[in-house]
C-alpha cells in the first residue's frame, strides 16, 4: 500500500544539518553546492554579504560590466537598502554585544531617510575607504562589486562601519542638522552555525537564490562568462522537409567543404535556384530574430556580424519557444525523420568481434595516430618561426591543431578498442584479454581498392586525400565499426559497449571534416616546397633514440593501465594512464625538438 | 527505544533521534509507524528510519574520545571552609584530610599547564574552588592576574570562575571580579531558614542573611561579571519555584538547581520519592519560565536555559561533562583529579600538574566512562543528552535519578518545540 510522503520538519540545528529533504538534489545543501559568485548556479554567495552587518541589509550597486564607463558614480557602492533590526536573530541574542548594537541602530534615526552608502569599514586597526584612494578617480565611489569584494574579505569578528548620506540627482544639499554620517560598531555576521553549518536565521527563504543565472531566459542568449551560451547551437543547417530526398553523400560533402572563405568569394556547390538544396547545405543563425522560413538568410561567419539580427535579451524570454530543436546539426521543425541507422552485418560471435578488434581495428587506430602525429611534426611552428604572412600563420596553426587533435582522437579510439576487448573479457564473452598496442602495416582505402602501406609522410594534398579516404563515412573503417555497432546492438553485449563504438564512428565523421577543410586550404599553396613545411626527413633510430624510448614508455604504461582496467583495478589504471600522459607530453616536446632540426621520428 | 524518542506537543507529534540529538516534527502516520516499531521487536528500526529520510548522516561514529585537549582547571586553592554544609563533597572543606592551602608553585604550574595546552585563539577556563576559596583571596587575585597576563601574551582567551558560599565576599571583590569578567557562583539553598538548615556555620548558626547581604553589591555591579545562584536540592528544600522566583527577583544572572545525590556523609541525599517531587517542581519552574519568556521577560532559570540550548544545538555527547576529558580538578598539593569532586580521591586520580595528565589513566577513564558502555544507559533514549550522570555520584551511589532526568528532558523537548514556535529568537544566538 502506497503511503503519502511523510511530512517531516527538522527543528533543531543537528536535524537541519542532517536532514535530506526528499526530492531535493544534493546541491541544495551549501556544503554540496558548487556555489559561485557570478551570479551563481544554485546559491549566489554574494547574497550572504548583503547582510554582512547585523540589522542592516545592503545592495551592491555596480555598473553593468567591468568595462562599462563610470556614468553614475554617486549610485555605485554598497547602498543601505533597509534596516532589519526587529527580527535579526543576532540582534535579539541575550548578549551585551547584541544589546549595544541594537541600541545604536534604533537610535540612528537618520538612517531611516535618504540614501545611505557604506563610506568606510574598519576591522582590527585597518580602515578601508569605499572610494578610489588615488589617481584620476580619487574620491570617486567604488563600483558596488569592488565594495562587495572588500566586504567578502572581512573576518568574522568586530567591525566598525561608517555610513554616509548621498544626495540623489535631484536633491539639493540640505542645511539641516541631520547627520550626514553614522558610525556603527558591530561585527561581521556569522553566516552559518559553527558546529552544524546551518544557515543563519537572518536570511529569508528565497534570499540566497534571488539573483541566480537564468539559464532558460535571458542568460540563455548570452551571459558574461558564456557558460549558458556555450550550451546551445549558434549556427546550424536549416530544416529539411520530409519527402525531399537528397543523396546523403552530397549533402555531407557539401556541408563539410569550403566552410572558410580563404581564396575569395564563397562558391556554393548547389544551384541557388534549388531552394531546398540550398537550405540543406547553408548554415543559418539559430538565434535569428527573423523566424519566418521564407526569409531566412545565411549566417555570417562571426558573432558580432550576426548579433544585430538576433533575438535580444528581452525578446528571448518570450520567444524562446520559437527556437528550433537541433539534431545532427540540423533544425527540426515540426517533424523529425531520423537518419537511417547504420546497416551492417553483425559479427557472428564474440570471438569474431574480438578478432576484428584485435587484428584490424585497434592496430589501425594506432597506425593512424602515428601518421597524423608525423604529419603534424612536419609543420612549422608559427610561434618560433616568423611567418610573414598572417593567412599562412593562421593556416599552419589550424593545421597543427587539427592534426594533433585527430592524432589524440585516434589514441582515444585505440583505448576504446581495447576497452571493448576488455569489456568482452569482463562479461565472460571471451576468455582472455591482452592489450593491443601495435600499429597496423596496411591502411584500407575503400572497398575494392588495395590497401596502402602505413607511411610516415609530411603533410601535403595527396596525404590529406589519403586521410580523408580512411575517415570517409563510407570508408572501410566506418564500415568495420558499423559492423561492430550492429553486433553490439543485441544480447549478450552490455549497452555501454555500443555507446563506445558509436562514438568512434561519429568522431570519424568529425575528423573527415577537419581534413576536408585542410584539403581545401592547402590548395592555396604550391605543391613543391610549400611554405608551411619543415625540411623533415625520417631519422635513424640513434638520432631519435630519446623520442623512441619515450614512445616505448608510453606503450608500457598503457599496457599496464589496460591490464589493470581489465581487472577492474581502476585506481591503478588511472595512475598508469597519468604516467602515460606525462610521457606523451614529453614525447611531443622531444618530437618538436627533433622536427625543428629536420629529424622525423621513425615510429615502430 | 534506543534510537529515538517520541513526544507529543501542542504543535503536533515529534521525534528525537538519539544519534545527533536531532529533533523533528512529524505527522501522525509517521508517529504511528514509529510507535509500532517501539512496541514490537520485529521492525527493523534502522531501515524504517532510513526510509523516512532520517539517519542520512551519522553524528556519533565512535563514542570514545581520543586525546582530548586540556581546556579547564579548577584549583582547590583552599581546602578549608567556614561553613559546615551537611552534604559537602569536600566534607567541610578539607576533603577528609588536614586543612591545606595551595602553594604558589602549584598554582603557577597549573596555570602554565593550562596555557601550554592551548593555542592562539583557543578558549580556556580557570575556576577557583575549595573549600571556600575566598578564605585566601590574595592567592586568587595573584593567580588571576598571572593567568590573564600569560593568556594575553599567548593570544588565548581565558575565562575565570569562582564558587563561593558568599559569606566572605568583600566590596572590593566586586570590582576585581568585574575587571576579570568572572562567572561567580554563589551557593544558596533556599530562602532564609531553608538555606540556614542546610548550610550552617560550623557552629550551627545561620548564614543566609550574611550571604545575601554580601552578595547584593555584586548583583548591582554585574556587567562583565555574572553572578549566579546555585541551589543544591535536598529533601529539605524542595520548594524550588518559590526559591527561583525569589532569586531571580534579587537580580542573579541565572539560578540553577542541582540534585544532591551523593554526599560523603550520606546526609540529605534525595531518595527516589524526593526526585519525583523535584521533577514536579522543576516542571513548575519551567512552566513559569515559558510563560515569562513568551511574555518577553527575562527569567533566567538556568536548568531550562541549558536544556533548551543543548537541545537546540543538538548536543550529543558520550560523557556527562568535561571531567577527565578536558577539565580537571587540582588539589592543594598539585594532584590532577577527574574533577573538583574527585580531589584527593584515588578513584579519580589523573596525574599531577608537574607531569601532566596521565595518558594511560585518561584512556582508561574515557573508555570506561563512555555512556555507551554504561548500564542502563546504553539502551536509554536520553543517553546522549544526559551523558550518563555525574561520575562522582554514579560511582558512589549509582543511578537513582534516571527517571528524573528522562522526565525533565522529555519536558524540555516539549518546551523547546513550544518556544521555537513562539519565541524563535531565543535560539538565535549562534555563537559557540
Coordinates of N, CA and C in Angstrom, one line a residue, chain A residues 19-127:
Chain A
X19 N 19.2 16.5 7.8 CA 18.0 16.0 7.1 C 18.1 16.3 5.6
X20 N 17.9 15.2 4.9 CA 17.9 15.3 3.4 C 16.5 15.3 3.0
X21 N 16.0 16.5 2.5 CA 14.6 16.6 2.1 C 14.4 15.8 0.9
X22 N 13.4 14.9 0.9 CA 13.1 14.0 -0.2 C 12.8 14.9 -1.4
X23 N 13.5 14.5 -2.5 CA 13.2 15.3 -3.8 C 14.2 16.4 -4.0
X24 N 14.8 16.9 -2.9 CA 15.8 18.0 -3.2 C 17.1 17.4 -3.6
X25 N 17.7 17.9 -4.7 CA 19.0 17.4 -5.1 C 20.1 17.8 -4.1
X26 N 21.2 17.1 -4.2 CA 22.3 17.4 -3.2 C 22.8 18.8 -3.2
X27 N 22.7 19.5 -4.4 CA 23.2 20.9 -4.4 C 22.4 21.9 -3.7
X28 N 21.3 21.5 -3.1 CA 20.5 22.4 -2.3 C 21.1 22.6 -0.9
X29 N 22.2 21.8 -0.6 CA 22.9 21.9 0.7 C 24.1 22.7 0.4
X30 N 24.4 23.8 1.1 CA 25.5 24.6 0.8 C 26.8 23.9 0.7
X31 N 27.0 22.8 1.6 CA 28.3 22.2 1.5 C 28.5 21.3 0.3
X32 N 27.4 21.0 -0.4 CA 27.5 20.2 -1.6 C 27.3 21.0 -2.9
X33 N 27.0 22.3 -2.7 CA 26.7 23.1 -3.9 C 28.0 23.6 -4.5
X34 N 28.0 23.8 -5.9 CA 29.1 24.5 -6.5 C 29.3 25.9 -5.9
X35 N 28.1 26.6 -5.8 CA 28.0 27.9 -5.3 C 29.1 28.9 -5.7
X36 N 28.8 29.7 -6.6 CA 29.8 30.7 -7.0 C 29.2 32.1 -6.9
X37 N 29.9 33.1 -7.4 CA 29.5 34.4 -7.2 C 29.2 35.2 -8.5
X38 N 28.9 34.4 -9.6 CA 28.9 35.1 -10.9 C 27.7 34.8 -11.8
X39 N 26.5 35.0 -11.5 CA 26.0 35.2 -10.1 C 25.8 33.9 -9.4
X40 N 25.6 32.8 -10.1 CA 25.5 31.6 -9.3 C 24.6 30.6 -10.0
X41 N 24.9 29.3 -9.7 CA 24.1 28.2 -10.3 C 23.1 27.7 -9.4
X42 N 23.3 27.9 -8.1 CA 22.4 27.3 -7.1 C 22.2 28.2 -5.9
X43 N 23.3 28.9 -5.6 CA 23.3 29.8 -4.5 C 24.3 30.9 -4.8
X44 N 23.7 32.2 -4.8 CA 24.6 33.3 -5.1 C 25.3 33.7 -3.8
X45 N 26.5 33.4 -3.6 CA 27.2 33.7 -2.4 C 27.2 35.1 -2.0
X46 N 27.1 36.0 -3.0 CA 27.1 37.4 -2.8 C 26.0 37.9 -1.9
X47 N 24.9 37.1 -2.0 CA 23.7 37.5 -1.2 C 24.0 37.3 0.3
X48 N 24.9 36.5 0.7 CA 25.3 36.4 2.1 C 25.8 37.8 2.6
X49 N 26.6 38.4 1.7 CA 27.2 39.7 2.2 C 26.3 40.9 2.2
X50 N 25.1 40.7 1.6 CA 24.2 41.8 1.7 C 23.8 42.1 3.2
X51 N 23.9 41.0 3.9 CA 23.6 41.1 5.4 C 24.8 40.9 6.2
X52 N 26.0 41.4 5.7 CA 27.2 41.2 6.5 C 27.2 41.8 7.8
X53 N 26.4 42.9 8.0 CA 26.3 43.6 9.3 C 25.0 43.4 9.9
X54 N 24.9 42.9 11.1 CA 23.6 42.6 11.7 C 22.7 43.8 11.8
X55 N 21.5 43.6 11.4 CA 20.5 44.7 11.5 C 20.4 45.5 10.2
X56 N 21.3 45.4 9.3 CA 21.3 46.2 8.1 C 21.3 45.3 6.8
X57 N 20.6 45.7 5.8 CA 20.6 45.0 4.5 C 21.1 45.9 3.5
X58 N 22.2 45.5 2.7 CA 22.8 46.4 1.7 C 22.5 45.8 0.3
X59 N 22.6 46.7 -0.6 CA 22.5 46.3 -2.0 C 23.8 46.8 -2.7
X60 N 24.5 46.0 -3.4 CA 25.8 46.4 -4.0 C 25.5 46.9 -5.4
X61 N 25.5 48.2 -5.6 CA 25.1 48.8 -6.8 C 26.3 49.0 -7.7
X62 N 26.3 48.4 -8.9 CA 27.5 48.3 -9.7 C 27.2 48.7 -11.1
X63 N 28.2 48.9 -11.9 CA 28.0 49.1 -13.4 C 27.5 47.7 -14.0
X64 N 27.1 47.8 -15.2 CA 26.6 46.6 -15.9 C 27.8 45.6 -16.1
X65 N 29.0 46.2 -16.3 CA 30.1 45.3 -16.7 C 31.3 46.1 -16.3
X66 N 32.4 45.3 -16.1 CA 33.6 45.9 -15.6 C 34.2 46.9 -16.6
X67 N 33.9 46.7 -17.9 CA 34.4 47.6 -18.9 C 33.5 48.8 -19.1
X68 N 32.4 48.9 -18.5 CA 31.4 50.0 -18.7 C 32.0 51.2 -18.1
X69 N 31.6 52.4 -18.6 CA 32.1 53.6 -18.0 C 31.4 54.0 -16.7
X70 N 32.1 54.8 -15.9 CA 31.5 55.3 -14.7 C 30.5 56.4 -14.9
X71 N 29.3 56.0 -15.3 CA 28.4 57.0 -15.7 C 27.6 57.6 -14.5
X72 N 27.4 56.8 -13.5 CA 26.6 57.3 -12.3 C 27.4 57.1 -11.0
X73 N 28.5 57.7 -10.8 CA 29.3 57.3 -9.6 C 28.6 57.5 -8.3
X74 N 27.7 58.5 -8.2 CA 27.0 58.6 -6.9 C 26.1 57.4 -6.6
X75 N 25.8 56.6 -7.6 CA 24.9 55.5 -7.3 C 25.7 54.2 -7.0
X76 N 27.0 54.2 -7.3 CA 27.7 53.0 -7.1 C 28.2 52.8 -5.6
X77 N 28.2 51.6 -5.2 CA 28.7 51.3 -3.9 C 27.7 50.3 -3.1
X78 N 27.9 50.2 -1.8 CA 27.0 49.4 -1.0 C 26.0 50.3 -0.4
X79 N 24.8 50.3 -1.0 CA 23.7 51.1 -0.5 C 22.9 50.4 0.5
X80 N 22.6 51.2 1.6 CA 21.7 50.6 2.6 C 20.3 50.5 2.1
X81 N 19.8 49.3 2.0 CA 18.5 49.0 1.4 C 17.4 49.2 2.5
X82 N 17.6 48.6 3.6 CA 16.7 48.8 4.7 C 17.3 48.3 6.0
X83 N 16.6 48.7 7.1 CA 17.1 48.3 8.4 C 16.2 47.2 8.8
X84 N 16.8 46.1 9.2 CA 16.1 44.9 9.6 C 16.5 44.5 11.0
X85 N 16.3 45.4 12.0 CA 16.8 45.1 13.3 C 15.7 44.4 14.2
X86 N 14.5 44.4 13.8 CA 13.5 43.9 14.7 C 13.5 42.4 14.8
X87 N 13.9 41.8 13.6 CA 13.8 40.3 13.6 C 15.1 39.7 13.4
X88 N 16.2 40.4 13.4 CA 17.5 39.9 13.1 C 17.9 39.1 14.4
X89 N 18.1 37.7 14.2 CA 18.3 36.9 15.4 C 19.6 37.3 16.1
X90 N 20.6 37.8 15.4 CA 21.9 38.2 16.1 C 21.7 39.4 16.9
X91 N 20.7 40.2 16.6 CA 20.5 41.4 17.5 C 19.6 41.0 18.7
X92 N 18.9 39.9 18.5 CA 17.9 39.6 19.6 C 18.6 38.6 20.6
X93 N 19.8 38.3 20.4 CA 20.5 37.4 21.3 C 20.7 38.1 22.7
X94 N 20.8 37.2 23.7 CA 20.9 37.8 25.0 C 22.4 38.0 25.4
X95 N 23.0 38.9 24.6 CA 24.4 39.3 24.9 C 24.6 40.8 25.0
X96 N 25.6 41.2 25.6 CA 25.9 42.6 25.8 C 26.1 43.2 24.4
X97 N 26.9 42.5 23.6 CA 27.1 43.0 22.2 C 25.9 43.3 21.4
X98 N 25.0 42.3 21.5 CA 23.7 42.4 20.7 C 22.9 43.6 21.2
X99 N 22.9 43.8 22.5 CA 22.1 44.9 23.1 C 22.7 46.2 22.7
X100 N 24.0 46.3 22.7 CA 24.7 47.5 22.4 C 24.4 47.9 20.9
X101 N 24.6 47.0 20.0 CA 24.4 47.3 18.6 C 22.9 47.6 18.3
X102 N 22.1 46.8 18.9 CA 20.7 47.0 18.7 C 20.3 48.5 19.1
X103 N 20.8 48.9 20.3 CA 20.6 50.2 20.7 C 21.1 51.3 19.7
X104 N 22.3 51.1 19.3 CA 22.9 52.0 18.3 C 22.0 52.2 17.1
X105 N 21.6 51.0 16.6 CA 20.8 51.1 15.4 C 19.4 51.8 15.6
X106 N 18.8 51.4 16.7 CA 17.5 52.1 16.9 C 17.6 53.6 17.2
X107 N 18.8 54.0 17.7 CA 19.0 55.4 17.9 C 19.3 56.2 16.6
X108 N 19.8 55.4 15.6 CA 20.2 56.1 14.4 C 19.0 56.4 13.5
X109 N 18.2 57.3 13.9 CA 17.0 57.7 13.1 C 17.3 58.2 11.7
X110 N 18.5 58.9 11.6 CA 18.8 59.5 10.3 C 18.9 58.4 9.2
X111 N 19.2 57.2 9.6 CA 19.3 56.2 8.6 C 18.0 55.8 7.9
X112 N 17.0 56.2 8.5 CA 15.7 55.8 8.0 C 15.2 56.6 6.9
X113 N 15.9 57.7 6.6 CA 15.5 58.5 5.5 C 16.7 58.8 4.6
X114 N 16.5 58.9 3.3 CA 17.6 59.3 2.4 C 18.3 58.1 1.9
X115 N 19.4 58.4 1.1 CA 20.2 57.4 0.5 C 21.5 57.3 1.3
X116 N 21.7 56.1 1.9 CA 22.9 55.9 2.7 C 23.8 54.9 2.1
X117 N 25.1 55.2 2.0 CA 26.0 54.3 1.4 C 27.2 54.0 2.4
X118 N 27.8 52.8 2.3 CA 28.9 52.4 3.1 C 30.1 53.4 2.7
X119 N 30.6 54.1 3.7 CA 31.7 55.0 3.3 C 33.1 54.4 3.7
X120 N 33.2 53.8 4.8 CA 34.4 53.1 5.1 C 34.1 52.0 6.1
X121 N 35.1 51.0 6.1 CA 34.9 49.9 7.0 C 36.2 49.8 7.8
X122 N 36.1 49.5 9.1 CA 37.3 49.3 9.9 C 37.2 47.9 10.6
X123 N 38.3 47.2 10.4 CA 38.4 45.9 11.1 C 39.8 45.8 11.7
X124 N 39.9 45.4 12.9 CA 41.2 45.5 13.7 C 41.7 46.9 13.6
X125 N 42.9 47.1 13.1 CA 43.3 48.5 13.0 C 43.4 49.0 11.6
X126 N 42.7 48.4 10.7 CA 42.7 48.8 9.3 C 41.4 49.4 8.9
X127 N 41.5 50.6 8.3 CA 40.3 51.2 7.8 C 40.4 51.3 6.3

